[in-house]
Amino acid sequence: MKWGDAVIIGAVLLVAAALAAVLAMQAVGDRLYAEVWKDGSLVERVALEEQTDRTIELDGHNTVVLLGKTAKMQYADCRDQVCVRTGTLTRAGQVAVCLPNRVVLKITGGQSDIDAIVS
């Protein structure tokens, strides 16, 4: 390996480490919320914290489990089970949707959903 190759590899590693550090610091400050929607209406919004331990049942058709800073669709009586197979949601922006029962479970960050206003 030549000296120039080592400089390029070192620069790439330095940029990657800096980017990872910036992303990690942003994620730590954001508070996470689990939102449960039914028929387009917000049913419940719960702050996800280390001690969160809650089960939400929706008319016996869907069961949402909130445990710590995670959320998942534990049970659904629909045929395809896509929402259940979505698994555990842990980050803002992740969504589990049960189309037959019109239920949406999503994780949102603590800040506004508006990214920018353009005039």
Coordinates of N, CA and C in Angstrom, one line a residue:
M1 N 0.9 -1.2 0.0 CA 0.0 0.0 0.0 C 0.9 1.2 0.0
K2 N 0.5 2.2 -0.8 CA 1.3 3.4 -0.9 C 0.8 4.4 0.1
W3 N 1.7 5.5 0.3 CA 1.4 6.5 1.3 C 0.0 7.2 0.9
G4 N -0.2 7.5 -0.3 CA -1.4 8.1 -0.8 C -2.7 7.3 -0.5
D5 N -2.6 6.0 -0.6 CA -3.7 5.1 -0.3 C -4.1 5.2 1.1
A6 N -3.0 5.2 2.0 CA -3.3 5.3 3.4 C -4.0 6.6 3.8
V7 N -3.6 7.7 3.2 CA -4.2 9.0 3.4 C -5.7 9.0 3.0
I8 N -6.0 8.4 1.9 CA -7.4 8.3 1.4 C -8.2 7.5 2.3
I9 N -7.7 6.3 2.7 CA -8.4 5.4 3.6 C -8.6 6.1 4.9
G10 N -7.6 6.8 5.5 CA -7.8 7.5 6.7 C -8.8 8.6 6.7
A11 N -8.8 9.3 5.5 CA -9.8 10.4 5.4 C -11.2 9.9 5.3
V12 N -11.4 8.8 4.6 CA -12.7 8.2 4.5 C -13.2 7.7 5.9
L13 N -12.3 7.1 6.6 CA -12.7 6.6 8.0 C -13.0 7.7 8.9
L14 N -12.3 8.8 8.8 CA -12.5 10.0 9.6 C -13.9 10.6 9.3
V15 N -14.2 10.7 8.0 CA -15.5 11.3 7.7 C -16.6 10.4 8.1
A16 N -16.5 9.1 8.0 CA -17.5 8.1 8.4 C -17.7 8.2 9.9
A17 N -16.6 8.3 10.7 CA -16.7 8.4 12.1 C -17.4 9.7 12.5
A18 N -17.1 10.8 11.9 CA -17.7 12.1 12.2 C -19.2 12.0 11.9
L19 N -19.6 11.5 10.8 CA -21.0 11.3 10.4 C -21.8 10.5 11.4
A20 N -21.2 9.4 11.8 CA -21.8 8.5 12.8 C -22.0 9.2 14.1
A21 N -21.0 10.0 14.5 CA -21.1 10.7 15.8 C -22.3 11.8 15.7
V22 N -22.4 12.5 14.6 CA -23.4 13.5 14.4 C -24.8 12.8 14.5
L23 N -25.0 11.7 13.7 CA -26.3 11.0 13.7 C -26.6 10.5 15.1
A24 N -25.6 10.0 15.8 CA -25.9 9.4 17.2 C -26.3 10.5 18.1
M25 N -25.7 11.7 18.0 CA -26.1 12.8 18.9 C -27.5 13.3 18.6
Q26 N -27.9 13.3 17.4 CA -29.2 13.7 17.0 C -30.3 12.7 17.6
A27 N -30.0 11.5 17.5 CA -31.0 10.5 17.9 C -31.2 10.4 19.4
V28 N -30.1 10.8 20.2 CA -30.2 10.7 21.6 C -31.2 11.8 22.1
G29 N -31.2 13.0 21.5 CA -32.0 14.1 22.0 C -33.5 14.0 21.7
D30 N -33.8 13.2 20.7 CA -35.2 13.1 20.3 C -36.0 12.1 21.2
R31 N -37.2 12.6 21.6 CA -38.1 11.7 22.4 C -39.0 11.0 21.4
L32 N -39.2 9.7 21.6 CA -40.0 8.9 20.7 C -41.4 8.7 21.2
Y33 N -42.4 8.7 20.3 CA -43.8 8.5 20.6 C -44.3 7.4 19.8
A34 N -45.2 6.6 20.3 CA -45.9 5.6 19.5 C -47.3 6.2 19.3
E35 N -47.8 6.2 18.1 CA -49.1 6.7 17.7 C -49.9 5.5 17.2
V36 N -51.1 5.4 17.7 CA -52.0 4.3 17.2 C -53.2 5.0 16.5
W37 N -53.4 4.7 15.3 CA -54.5 5.4 14.5 C -55.5 4.3 14.1
K38 N -56.8 4.6 14.1 CA -57.8 3.7 13.7 C -58.8 4.5 12.8
D39 N -59.1 4.0 11.7 CA -60.0 4.7 10.7 C -59.6 6.2 10.5
G40 N -58.3 6.5 10.5 CA -57.8 7.8 10.2 C -57.8 8.8 11.4
S41 N -58.2 8.3 12.5 CA -58.3 9.1 13.7 C -57.2 8.6 14.7
L42 N -56.6 9.6 15.4 CA -55.6 9.2 16.4 C -56.3 8.7 17.6
V43 N -56.0 7.4 18.0 CA -56.6 6.8 19.2 C -55.8 7.1 20.4
E44 N -54.4 7.0 20.3 CA -53.6 7.2 21.4 C -52.2 7.6 21.0
R45 N -51.5 8.4 21.7 CA -50.1 8.8 21.5 C -49.4 8.7 22.9
V46 N -48.4 7.8 22.9 CA -47.8 7.4 24.1 C -46.3 7.7 24.0
A47 N -45.7 8.4 25.0 CA -44.2 8.6 25.0 C -43.5 7.3 25.3
L48 N -42.6 6.9 24.5 CA -41.8 5.7 24.7 C -40.6 6.0 25.6
E49 N -40.6 5.4 26.8 CA -39.5 5.6 27.7 C -39.1 4.2 28.2
E50 N -38.0 4.1 28.9 CA -37.4 2.8 29.3 C -38.4 2.0 30.2
Q51 N -39.3 2.7 30.9 CA -40.2 2.0 31.8 C -41.6 1.8 31.2
T52 N -41.8 2.1 29.9 CA -43.1 1.9 29.2 C -43.4 0.5 29.2
D53 N -44.6 0.1 29.6 CA -45.1 -1.3 29.5 C -46.6 -1.2 29.4
R54 N -47.1 -1.3 28.2 CA -48.5 -1.1 28.0 C -49.0 -1.9 26.9
T55 N -50.3 -2.3 27.0 CA -51.0 -3.1 25.9 C -52.2 -2.3 25.5
I56 N -52.4 -2.1 24.2 CA -53.6 -1.4 23.8 C -54.4 -2.3 22.9
E57 N -55.6 -2.6 23.2 CA -56.5 -3.4 22.4 C -57.5 -2.6 21.6
L58 N -57.7 -2.9 20.4 CA -58.6 -2.1 19.5 C -59.7 -3.0 19.1
D59 N -60.8 -2.9 19.8 CA -62.1 -3.7 19.4 C -61.9 -5.2 19.3
G60 N -60.9 -5.7 19.9 CA -60.6 -7.1 19.8 C -60.0 -7.6 18.5
H61 N -59.8 -6.6 17.6 CA -59.2 -7.0 16.2 C -57.7 -6.9 16.2
N62 N -57.1 -5.9 16.9 CA -55.7 -5.7 17.0 C -55.2 -5.4 18.4
T63 N -54.0 -5.9 18.7 CA -53.4 -5.7 20.0 C -52.0 -5.1 19.7
V64 N -51.8 -3.9 20.3 CA -50.5 -3.2 20.2 C -49.8 -3.3 21.6
V65 N -48.5 -3.7 21.5 CA -47.7 -3.8 22.8 C -46.6 -2.8 22.7
L66 N -46.5 -2.0 23.8 CA -45.5 -1.0 23.9 C -44.6 -1.4 25.1
L67 N -43.3 -1.7 24.8 CA -42.4 -2.2 25.8 C -41.1 -1.5 25.7
G68 N -40.8 -0.7 26.8 CA -39.6 0.1 26.7 C -39.7 1.2 25.6
K69 N -38.7 1.3 24.8 CA -38.7 2.2 23.7 C -39.0 1.6 22.4
T70 N -39.9 0.5 22.5 CA -40.3 -0.2 21.3 C -41.8 -0.4 21.2
A71 N -42.3 -0.7 20.0 CA -43.7 -0.9 19.8 C -43.9 -2.0 18.8
K72 N -44.9 -2.8 18.9 CA -45.2 -3.8 17.9 C -46.7 -4.2 17.9
M73 N -47.1 -4.6 16.7 CA -48.5 -5.1 16.6 C -48.4 -6.6 17.0
Q74 N -48.9 -6.9 18.2 CA -48.8 -8.3 18.7 C -49.8 -9.2 18.1
Y75 N -51.0 -8.7 17.8 CA -52.0 -9.6 17.3 C -52.9 -8.8 16.3
A76 N -53.4 -9.5 15.3 CA -54.4 -9.0 14.4 C -55.2 -10.1 13.8
D77 N -56.5 -9.9 13.7 CA -57.3 -11.0 13.2 C -57.5 -11.0 11.7
C78 N -56.6 -10.3 11.0 CA -56.7 -10.3 9.5 C -56.0 -11.5 9.0
R79 N -56.2 -11.8 7.7 CA -55.7 -13.0 7.1 C -54.2 -12.9 6.8
D80 N -53.8 -11.8 6.3 CA -52.4 -11.7 5.8 C -51.3 -11.5 6.8
Q81 N -51.7 -11.0 8.0 CA -50.7 -10.8 9.1 C -49.5 -10.0 8.8
V82 N -49.6 -9.1 7.8 CA -48.4 -8.3 7.4 C -48.0 -7.3 8.6
C83 N -49.0 -6.8 9.3 CA -48.7 -5.9 10.4 C -48.0 -6.6 11.5
V84 N -48.3 -7.8 11.8 CA -47.7 -8.6 12.9 C -46.3 -9.0 12.4
R85 N -46.1 -9.4 11.2 CA -44.8 -9.8 10.7 C -43.9 -8.6 10.4
T86 N -44.4 -7.4 10.5 CA -43.5 -6.2 10.4 C -42.5 -6.2 11.6
G87 N -42.9 -6.7 12.7 CA -41.9 -6.9 13.8 C -41.9 -5.7 14.7
T88 N -40.8 -5.5 15.5 CA -40.7 -4.5 16.5 C -40.3 -3.2 15.9
L89 N -41.0 -2.1 16.2 CA -40.6 -0.8 15.7 C -39.7 -0.1 16.8
T90 N -38.6 0.4 16.4 CA -37.7 1.0 17.3 C -37.2 2.5 17.0
R91 N -37.4 2.9 15.7 CA -37.0 4.2 15.3 C -38.1 5.1 14.8
A92 N -37.9 6.4 14.9 CA -38.9 7.3 14.3 C -39.0 7.1 12.8
G93 N -40.3 7.1 12.3 CA -40.5 6.8 10.9 C -41.0 5.4 10.6
Q94 N -40.7 4.5 11.5 CA -41.2 3.1 11.2 C -42.7 3.0 11.4
V95 N -43.3 2.1 10.6 CA -44.8 2.0 10.6 C -45.2 0.5 10.4
A96 N -46.2 0.1 11.2 CA -46.9 -1.2 10.9 C -48.3 -0.8 10.6
V97 N -48.8 -1.4 9.5 CA -50.1 -1.0 9.0 C -51.0 -2.3 8.8
C98 N -52.2 -2.3 9.4 CA -53.1 -3.4 9.2 C -54.3 -2.8 8.3
L99 N -54.2 -3.0 7.0 CA -55.2 -2.5 6.1 C -56.6 -3.0 6.3
P100 N -56.8 -4.3 6.4 CA -58.1 -4.8 6.6 C -58.9 -4.2 7.8
N101 N -58.1 -3.9 8.9 CA -58.8 -3.4 10.1 C -58.6 -1.9 10.2
R102 N -57.9 -1.3 9.2 CA -57.7 0.2 9.1 C -57.0 0.7 10.4
V103 N -55.9 0.0 10.8 CA -55.1 0.4 12.0 C -53.7 0.7 11.6
V104 N -53.1 1.8 12.1 CA -51.8 2.2 11.8 C -51.0 2.4 13.1
L105 N -49.9 1.8 13.3 CA -49.0 2.0 14.4 C -47.7 2.6 13.9
K106 N -47.4 3.8 14.4 CA -46.2 4.4 13.9 C -45.4 5.1 15.0
I107 N -44.1 5.1 14.8 CA -43.2 5.8 15.8 C -42.8 7.1 15.2
T108 N -43.0 8.1 16.0 CA -42.6 9.5 15.6 C -41.6 10.1 16.6
G109 N -40.9 11.0 16.1 CA -39.9 11.8 16.9 C -40.6 12.9 17.6
G110 N -39.9 13.4 18.6 CA -40.4 14.5 19.4 C -40.6 15.8 18.8
Q111 N -39.9 16.0 17.6 CA -40.0 17.3 17.0 C -41.1 17.3 15.9
S112 N -41.4 18.5 15.4 CA -42.5 18.7 14.4 C -42.2 17.9 13.2
D113 N -43.3 17.5 12.5 CA -43.2 16.7 11.3 C -42.9 17.6 10.1
I114 N -42.9 19.0 10.3 CA -42.6 19.9 9.3 C -41.1 20.1 9.1
D115 N -40.6 19.8 7.9 CA -39.2 19.9 7.7 C -38.8 21.3 7.3
A116 N -39.6 21.9 6.4 CA -39.3 23.2 5.9 C -40.6 23.9 5.4
I117 N -40.6 25.2 5.4 CA -41.7 25.9 4.8 C -41.2 26.7 3.6
V118 N -41.7 26.5 2.4 CA -41.2 27.1 1.2 C -42.3 28.1 0.7
S119 N -41.8 29.3 0.5 CA -42.8 30.3 0.0 C -42.6 30.6 -1.5

